[in-house]
Amino acid sequence: QIQLVQSGPEVKKPGESVKISCKASGYTFTQAGMQWLKQAQGKSLKWMGWINTNTGKTTYAADFTGRFVFSLETSASTAYLQITNLKNEDMATYFCARGDWELDYWGQGVMVTVSS
Amino acid sequence: DIQMTQSPASLSASLGETVTIECLASEDIYSNLAWYQQKPGKSPQLLIYDASSLQDGVPSRFSGSESGTQYSLEINSLQSEDAATYFCQQHHDYPFTFGSGTKLEIK
């Protein structure tokens, strides 16, 4: 069955970096794009952007340029989200989700806590 | 950016009832709309795509429709497991945007 399994929760200090993984299984990794979403506690979902798993081309939402990087390790069917220079407002749960348009499979989410 | 105005923010309904959740797009999104269900502590699950197509495995009591830029999710014969927060998402144009969510309580 199709699964997206993300890495575990993270606790970081402001200014540090975090790299979240999203390992796909049960389908051909390159057959669908991978999107990234942010959800602060009690809030709606915010689309961060997506990465074309065929070409590696990335598209970022305006609020997620500069400190946010999507990458791939295609041989391992894994997508990554790296956030540098963490800020308090980055504290949230981050989801990867499969799809070029609608999102049919989601990872379980990674809670990132930013605290000094 | 395309704004998705979702209503109501919350609603409470009894078992067996029918409820409707709506999303109004700020411009034409040409049926490029999905609906998701999210339960506490879980990731969202796709219910409806292309405004009215039922995702595989989703009960037929869920249905989607559209009228102009207004999109609706109807849930018939409410079950206890339908208690959740529901979101709409437009995927017509970047950045993809979500509604603010509707929290459904089952009495």
PDB file of C-alpha atoms in Angstrom:
ATOM      1  CA  GLN A   1       0.000   0.000   0.000  1.00  0.00           C
ATOM      2  CA  ILE A   2       1.056   3.573  -0.610  1.00  0.00           C
ATOM      3  CA  GLN A   3       2.698   5.206   2.396  1.00  0.00           C
ATOM      4  CA  LEU A   4       4.556   8.382   3.163  1.00  0.00           C
ATOM      5  CA  VAL A   5       6.554   8.061   6.366  1.00  0.00           C
ATOM      6  CA  GLN A   6       8.084  11.200   7.797  1.00  0.00           C
ATOM      7  CA  SER A   7      10.891  11.587  10.301  1.00  0.00           C
ATOM      8  CA  GLY A   8      10.295  12.199  13.972  1.00  0.00           C
ATOM      9  CA  PRO A   9       9.531  15.316  16.021  1.00  0.00           C
ATOM     10  CA  GLU A  10      12.191  17.975  16.319  1.00  0.00           C
ATOM     11  CA  VAL A  11      13.063  20.458  19.058  1.00  0.00           C
ATOM     12  CA  LYS A  12      15.325  23.265  17.922  1.00  0.00           C
ATOM     13  CA  LYS A  13      16.569  26.642  19.095  1.00  0.00           C
ATOM     14  CA  PRO A  14      16.027  29.834  17.097  1.00  0.00           C
ATOM     15  CA  GLY A  15      18.696  30.162  14.437  1.00  0.00           C
ATOM     16  CA  GLU A  16      19.255  26.422  14.095  1.00  0.00           C
ATOM     17  CA  SER A  17      18.351  24.305  11.063  1.00  0.00           C
ATOM     18  CA  VAL A  18      16.147  21.259  10.635  1.00  0.00           C
ATOM     19  CA  LYS A  19      15.842  18.701   7.861  1.00  0.00           C
ATOM     20  CA  ILE A  20      12.665  16.637   7.628  1.00  0.00           C
ATOM     21  CA  SER A  21      12.436  13.499   5.532  1.00  0.00           C
ATOM     22  CA  CYS A  22       9.475  11.923   3.769  1.00  0.00           C
ATOM     23  CA  LYS A  23       9.997   8.353   2.557  1.00  0.00           C
ATOM     24  CA  ALA A  24       7.562   7.062  -0.014  1.00  0.00           C
ATOM     25  CA  SER A  25       6.677   3.436  -0.631  1.00  0.00           C
ATOM     26  CA  GLY A  26       4.085   1.431  -2.528  1.00  0.00           C
ATOM     27  CA  TYR A  27       4.329   3.369  -5.781  1.00  0.00           C
ATOM     28  CA  THR A  28       6.863   4.663  -8.280  1.00  0.00           C
ATOM     29  CA  PHE A  29       8.305   7.718  -6.575  1.00  0.00           C
ATOM     30  CA  THR A  30       8.663   9.727  -9.772  1.00  0.00           C
ATOM     31  CA  GLN A  31       5.049   9.253 -10.893  1.00  0.00           C
ATOM     32  CA  ALA A  32       3.720  12.090  -8.747  1.00  0.00           C
ATOM     33  CA  GLY A  33       4.990  15.330  -7.305  1.00  0.00           C
ATOM     34  CA  MET A  34       5.579  15.914  -3.614  1.00  0.00           C
ATOM     35  CA  GLN A  35       4.063  18.885  -1.882  1.00  0.00           C
ATOM     36  CA  TRP A  36       4.858  20.385   1.489  1.00  0.00           C
ATOM     37  CA  LEU A  37       2.392  21.979   3.863  1.00  0.00           C
ATOM     38  CA  LYS A  38       2.603  23.762   7.192  1.00  0.00           C
ATOM     39  CA  GLN A  39      -0.019  23.646   9.899  1.00  0.00           C
ATOM     40  CA  ALA A  40       0.372  25.734  13.035  1.00  0.00           C
ATOM     41  CA  GLN A  41      -1.465  24.486  16.109  1.00  0.00           C
ATOM     42  CA  GLY A  42      -5.196  24.936  15.682  1.00  0.00           C
ATOM     43  CA  LYS A  43      -4.827  26.579  12.285  1.00  0.00           C
ATOM     44  CA  SER A  44      -5.592  25.742   8.696  1.00  0.00           C
ATOM     45  CA  LEU A  45      -3.119  24.342   6.216  1.00  0.00           C
ATOM     46  CA  LYS A  46      -0.643  26.526   4.401  1.00  0.00           C
ATOM     47  CA  TRP A  47       0.840  25.403   1.113  1.00  0.00           C
ATOM     48  CA  MET A  48       4.616  25.796   1.087  1.00  0.00           C
ATOM     49  CA  GLY A  49       5.288  24.559  -2.427  1.00  0.00           C
ATOM     50  CA  TRP A  50       6.187  21.419  -4.263  1.00  0.00           C
ATOM     51  CA  ILE A  51       8.963  19.506  -5.961  1.00  0.00           C
ATOM     52  CA  ASN A  52       8.687  17.693  -9.265  1.00  0.00           C
ATOM     53  CA  THR A  53      10.062  14.246  -8.455  1.00  0.00           C
ATOM     54  CA  ASN A  54      10.964  13.678 -12.113  1.00  0.00           C
ATOM     55  CA  THR A  55      12.975  16.823 -12.750  1.00  0.00           C
ATOM     56  CA  GLY A  56      13.728  18.128  -9.257  1.00  0.00           C
ATOM     57  CA  LYS A  57      12.185  21.468 -10.202  1.00  0.00           C
ATOM     58  CA  THR A  58      10.901  23.314  -7.173  1.00  0.00           C
ATOM     59  CA  THR A  59       8.127  25.842  -6.732  1.00  0.00           C
ATOM     60  CA  TYR A  60       7.888  27.791  -3.495  1.00  0.00           C
ATOM     61  CA  ALA A  61       5.059  29.894  -2.111  1.00  0.00           C
ATOM     62  CA  ALA A  62       6.081  33.505  -1.497  1.00  0.00           C
ATOM     63  CA  ASP A  63       6.183  33.040   2.295  1.00  0.00           C
ATOM     64  CA  PHE A  64       8.584  30.112   1.967  1.00  0.00           C
ATOM     65  CA  THR A  65      11.432  31.447  -0.109  1.00  0.00           C
ATOM     66  CA  GLY A  66      15.006  31.833   1.114  1.00  0.00           C
ATOM     67  CA  ARG A  67      15.116  29.689   4.269  1.00  0.00           C
ATOM     68  CA  PHE A  68      13.188  26.701   2.920  1.00  0.00           C
ATOM     69  CA  VAL A  69      14.606  24.092   0.571  1.00  0.00           C
ATOM     70  CA  PHE A  70      12.943  21.042  -0.977  1.00  0.00           C
ATOM     71  CA  SER A  71      15.204  18.266  -2.189  1.00  0.00           C
ATOM     72  CA  LEU A  72      15.111  14.647  -3.279  1.00  0.00           C
ATOM     73  CA  GLU A  73      17.025  11.426  -2.886  1.00  0.00           C
ATOM     74  CA  THR A  74      15.289   9.594  -5.702  1.00  0.00           C
ATOM     75  CA  SER A  75      17.232   6.351  -5.234  1.00  0.00           C
ATOM     76  CA  ALA A  76      15.746   6.178  -1.733  1.00  0.00           C
ATOM     77  CA  SER A  77      12.279   7.414  -2.745  1.00  0.00           C
ATOM     78  CA  THR A  78      12.689  10.193  -0.219  1.00  0.00           C
ATOM     79  CA  ALA A  79      11.892  13.884  -0.257  1.00  0.00           C
ATOM     80  CA  TYR A  80      13.327  16.395   2.162  1.00  0.00           C
ATOM     81  CA  LEU A  81      12.371  19.764   3.592  1.00  0.00           C
ATOM     82  CA  GLN A  82      15.159  21.814   5.126  1.00  0.00           C
ATOM     83  CA  ILE A  83      14.496  24.966   7.107  1.00  0.00           C
ATOM     84  CA  THR A  84      17.444  27.147   8.063  1.00  0.00           C
ATOM     85  CA  ASN A  85      17.712  29.987  10.583  1.00  0.00           C
ATOM     86  CA  LEU A  86      14.634  28.771  12.443  1.00  0.00           C
ATOM     87  CA  LYS A  87      12.298  31.393  13.860  1.00  0.00           C
ATOM     88  CA  ASN A  88       9.577  31.133  16.481  1.00  0.00           C
ATOM     89  CA  GLU A  89       6.941  31.388  13.776  1.00  0.00           C
ATOM     90  CA  ASP A  90       8.280  28.205  12.144  1.00  0.00           C
ATOM     91  CA  MET A  91       6.912  26.195  15.053  1.00  0.00           C
ATOM     92  CA  ALA A  92       4.282  23.963  13.440  1.00  0.00           C
ATOM     93  CA  THR A  93       3.569  20.539  12.032  1.00  0.00           C
ATOM     94  CA  TYR A  94       4.959  19.956   8.555  1.00  0.00           C
ATOM     95  CA  PHE A  95       3.334  17.500   6.170  1.00  0.00           C
ATOM     96  CA  CYS A  96       4.509  16.021   2.913  1.00  0.00           C
ATOM     97  CA  ALA A  97       1.747  14.958   0.550  1.00  0.00           C
ATOM     98  CA  ARG A  98       1.725  13.164  -2.778  1.00  0.00           C
ATOM     99  CA  GLY A  99       0.241  14.785  -5.829  1.00  0.00           C
ATOM    100  CA  ASP A 100       0.635  17.375  -8.539  1.00  0.00           C
ATOM    101  CA  TRP A 101      -2.790  18.880  -7.809  1.00  0.00           C
ATOM    102  CA  GLU A 102      -5.029  17.259  -5.205  1.00  0.00           C
ATOM    103  CA  LEU A 103      -3.160  15.464  -2.450  1.00  0.00           C
ATOM    104  CA  ASP A 104      -4.130  11.825  -2.220  1.00  0.00           C
ATOM    105  CA  TYR A 105      -1.621  10.517   0.324  1.00  0.00           C
ATOM    106  CA  TRP A 106      -0.116  12.355   3.255  1.00  0.00           C
ATOM    107  CA  GLY A 107       2.713  11.754   5.658  1.00  0.00           C
ATOM    108  CA  GLN A 108       1.921  11.614   9.348  1.00  0.00           C
ATOM    109  CA  GLY A 109       3.405  15.056   9.925  1.00  0.00           C
ATOM    110  CA  VAL A 110       6.469  16.269  11.809  1.00  0.00           C
ATOM    111  CA  MET A 111       6.052  18.606  14.741  1.00  0.00           C
ATOM    112  CA  VAL A 112       8.840  21.163  14.898  1.00  0.00           C
ATOM    113  CA  THR A 113       9.203  22.994  18.200  1.00  0.00           C
ATOM    114  CA  VAL A 114      11.308  26.156  18.246  1.00  0.00           C
ATOM    115  CA  SER A 115      12.251  27.273  21.711  1.00  0.00           C
ATOM    116  CA  SER A 116      15.224  28.954  23.323  1.00  0.00           C
TER     117      SER A 116
ATOM    118  CA  ASP B   1      -3.503  34.752  -4.495  1.00  0.00           C
ATOM    119  CA  ILE B   2      -6.887  33.036  -4.747  1.00  0.00           C
ATOM    120  CA  GLN B   3      -8.810  33.375  -1.485  1.00  0.00           C
ATOM    121  CA  MET B   4     -10.998  30.514  -0.297  1.00  0.00           C
ATOM    122  CA  THR B   5     -13.696  31.673   2.107  1.00  0.00           C
ATOM    123  CA  GLN B   6     -15.038  28.676   3.977  1.00  0.00           C
ATOM    124  CA  SER B   7     -18.209  28.556   6.054  1.00  0.00           C
ATOM    125  CA  PRO B   8     -19.357  27.855   8.633  1.00  0.00           C
ATOM    126  CA  ALA B   9     -16.370  27.804  10.980  1.00  0.00           C
ATOM    127  CA  SER B  10     -18.110  25.187  13.091  1.00  0.00           C
ATOM    128  CA  LEU B  11     -21.346  23.283  13.191  1.00  0.00           C
ATOM    129  CA  SER B  12     -23.052  20.731  15.317  1.00  0.00           C
ATOM    130  CA  ALA B  13     -25.422  18.123  13.948  1.00  0.00           C
ATOM    131  CA  SER B  14     -27.063  14.894  15.042  1.00  0.00           C
ATOM    132  CA  LEU B  15     -26.477  11.376  13.856  1.00  0.00           C
ATOM    133  CA  GLY B  16     -28.290  10.705  10.596  1.00  0.00           C
ATOM    134  CA  GLU B  17     -28.622  14.373   9.641  1.00  0.00           C
ATOM    135  CA  THR B  18     -27.269  16.054   6.506  1.00  0.00           C
ATOM    136  CA  VAL B  19     -24.822  18.944   6.642  1.00  0.00           C
ATOM    137  CA  THR B  20     -23.342  21.232   4.003  1.00  0.00           C
ATOM    138  CA  ILE B  21     -20.019  23.052   4.106  1.00  0.00           C
ATOM    139  CA  GLU B  22     -19.215  25.750   1.584  1.00  0.00           C
ATOM    140  CA  CYS B  23     -16.181  27.387   0.061  1.00  0.00           C
ATOM    141  CA  LEU B  24     -16.304  30.531  -2.038  1.00  0.00           C
ATOM    142  CA  ALA B  25     -13.388  31.139  -4.356  1.00  0.00           C
ATOM    143  CA  SER B  26     -12.309  34.732  -5.015  1.00  0.00           C
ATOM    144  CA  GLU B  27     -12.095  33.939  -8.739  1.00  0.00           C
ATOM    145  CA  ASP B  28     -12.930  31.161 -11.135  1.00  0.00           C
ATOM    146  CA  ILE B  29     -11.000  28.006 -10.265  1.00  0.00           C
ATOM    147  CA  TYR B  30     -12.572  25.855 -12.960  1.00  0.00           C
ATOM    148  CA  SER B  31     -13.570  22.990 -10.642  1.00  0.00           C
ATOM    149  CA  ASN B  32      -9.985  22.585  -9.447  1.00  0.00           C
ATOM    150  CA  LEU B  33     -11.078  22.017  -5.887  1.00  0.00           C
ATOM    151  CA  ALA B  34     -10.523  19.276  -3.340  1.00  0.00           C
ATOM    152  CA  TRP B  35     -12.050  18.551   0.061  1.00  0.00           C
ATOM    153  CA  TYR B  36     -10.171  16.996   2.957  1.00  0.00           C
ATOM    154  CA  GLN B  37     -11.126  15.584   6.336  1.00  0.00           C
ATOM    155  CA  GLN B  38      -8.750  15.922   9.268  1.00  0.00           C
ATOM    156  CA  LYS B  39      -9.219  14.275  12.658  1.00  0.00           C
ATOM    157  CA  PRO B  40      -7.322  15.527  15.726  1.00  0.00           C
ATOM    158  CA  GLY B  41      -3.671  14.550  15.691  1.00  0.00           C
ATOM    159  CA  LYS B  42      -3.958  13.014  12.230  1.00  0.00           C
ATOM    160  CA  SER B  43      -3.027  14.048   8.736  1.00  0.00           C
ATOM    161  CA  PRO B  44      -5.725  15.205   6.308  1.00  0.00           C
ATOM    162  CA  GLN B  45      -7.442  12.669   4.051  1.00  0.00           C
ATOM    163  CA  LEU B  46      -8.685  13.403   0.550  1.00  0.00           C
ATOM    164  CA  LEU B  47     -12.452  13.068   0.205  1.00  0.00           C
ATOM    165  CA  ILE B  48     -13.366  14.792  -3.057  1.00  0.00           C
ATOM    166  CA  TYR B  49     -11.303  15.987  -6.012  1.00  0.00           C
ATOM    167  CA  ASP B  50     -12.204  17.985  -9.126  1.00  0.00           C
ATOM    168  CA  ALA B  51     -15.074  19.453  -7.099  1.00  0.00           C
ATOM    169  CA  SER B  52     -17.324  16.397  -7.285  1.00  0.00           C
ATOM    170  CA  SER B  53     -15.299  13.200  -7.805  1.00  0.00           C
ATOM    171  CA  LEU B  54     -15.281  10.827  -4.856  1.00  0.00           C
ATOM    172  CA  GLN B  55     -11.852   9.548  -3.853  1.00  0.00           C
ATOM    173  CA  ASP B  56     -11.518   5.752  -3.769  1.00  0.00           C
ATOM    174  CA  GLY B  57     -12.579   4.287  -0.442  1.00  0.00           C
ATOM    175  CA  VAL B  58     -14.538   7.337   0.695  1.00  0.00           C
ATOM    176  CA  PRO B  59     -18.151   6.577   1.697  1.00  0.00           C
ATOM    177  CA  SER B  60     -20.784   7.657  -0.793  1.00  0.00           C
ATOM    178  CA  ARG B  61     -22.507   9.787   1.865  1.00  0.00           C
ATOM    179  CA  PHE B  62     -19.872  12.404   0.997  1.00  0.00           C
ATOM    180  CA  SER B  63     -20.526  14.446  -2.137  1.00  0.00           C
ATOM    181  CA  GLY B  64     -19.266  17.629  -3.726  1.00  0.00           C
ATOM    182  CA  SER B  65     -20.916  20.159  -5.994  1.00  0.00           C
ATOM    183  CA  GLU B  66     -20.348  23.597  -7.448  1.00  0.00           C
ATOM    184  CA  SER B  67     -22.246  26.633  -8.572  1.00  0.00           C
ATOM    185  CA  GLY B  68     -20.100  29.289 -10.161  1.00  0.00           C
ATOM    186  CA  THR B  69     -17.312  30.009  -7.698  1.00  0.00           C
ATOM    187  CA  GLN B  70     -19.202  28.456  -4.783  1.00  0.00           C
ATOM    188  CA  TYR B  71     -18.240  24.900  -3.882  1.00  0.00           C
ATOM    189  CA  SER B  72     -20.073  22.667  -1.445  1.00  0.00           C
ATOM    190  CA  LEU B  73     -19.373  19.497   0.480  1.00  0.00           C
ATOM    191  CA  GLU B  74     -22.459  17.605   1.613  1.00  0.00           C
ATOM    192  CA  ILE B  75     -22.379  14.822   4.162  1.00  0.00           C
ATOM    193  CA  ASN B  76     -25.522  12.701   4.328  1.00  0.00           C
ATOM    194  CA  SER B  77     -26.589  10.333   7.104  1.00  0.00           C
ATOM    195  CA  LEU B  78     -24.020  11.660   9.558  1.00  0.00           C
ATOM    196  CA  GLN B  79     -22.059   9.034  11.447  1.00  0.00           C
ATOM    197  CA  SER B  80     -20.070   9.490  14.656  1.00  0.00           C
ATOM    198  CA  GLU B  81     -16.816   8.983  12.745  1.00  0.00           C
ATOM    199  CA  ASP B  82     -17.568  12.069  10.650  1.00  0.00           C
ATOM    200  CA  ALA B  83     -16.602  14.304  13.584  1.00  0.00           C
ATOM    201  CA  ALA B  84     -13.580  16.130  12.193  1.00  0.00           C
ATOM    202  CA  THR B  85     -12.401  19.369  10.629  1.00  0.00           C
ATOM    203  CA  TYR B  86     -12.985  19.774   6.909  1.00  0.00           C
ATOM    204  CA  PHE B  87     -10.894  21.892   4.530  1.00  0.00           C
ATOM    205  CA  CYS B  88     -11.276  22.912   0.927  1.00  0.00           C
ATOM    206  CA  GLN B  89      -8.243  23.481  -1.308  1.00  0.00           C
ATOM    207  CA  GLN B  90      -7.995  25.125  -4.684  1.00  0.00           C
ATOM    208  CA  HIS B  91      -5.334  23.770  -7.029  1.00  0.00           C
ATOM    209  CA  HIS B  92      -6.078  25.931 -10.032  1.00  0.00           C
ATOM    210  CA  ASP B  93      -3.216  28.338  -9.532  1.00  0.00           C
ATOM    211  CA  TYR B  94      -0.113  28.750  -7.397  1.00  0.00           C
ATOM    212  CA  PRO B  95       0.018  29.252  -4.544  1.00  0.00           C
ATOM    213  CA  PHE B  96      -2.509  26.554  -3.773  1.00  0.00           C
ATOM    214  CA  THR B  97      -4.734  27.836  -0.981  1.00  0.00           C
ATOM    215  CA  PHE B  98      -6.951  26.296   1.644  1.00  0.00           C
ATOM    216  CA  GLY B  99     -10.119  27.362   3.357  1.00  0.00           C
ATOM    217  CA  SER B 100      -9.970  28.151   7.053  1.00  0.00           C
ATOM    218  CA  GLY B 101     -11.672  24.905   8.017  1.00  0.00           C
ATOM    219  CA  THR B 102     -15.024  23.762   9.383  1.00  0.00           C
ATOM    220  CA  LYS B 103     -15.135  21.855  12.640  1.00  0.00           C
ATOM    221  CA  LEU B 104     -18.005  19.376  12.649  1.00  0.00           C
ATOM    222  CA  GLU B 105     -19.332  18.102  15.963  1.00  0.00           C
ATOM    223  CA  ILE B 106     -21.744  15.192  16.150  1.00  0.00           C
ATOM    224  CA  LYS B 107     -24.331  15.576  18.896  1.00  0.00           C
TER     225      LYS B 107
END
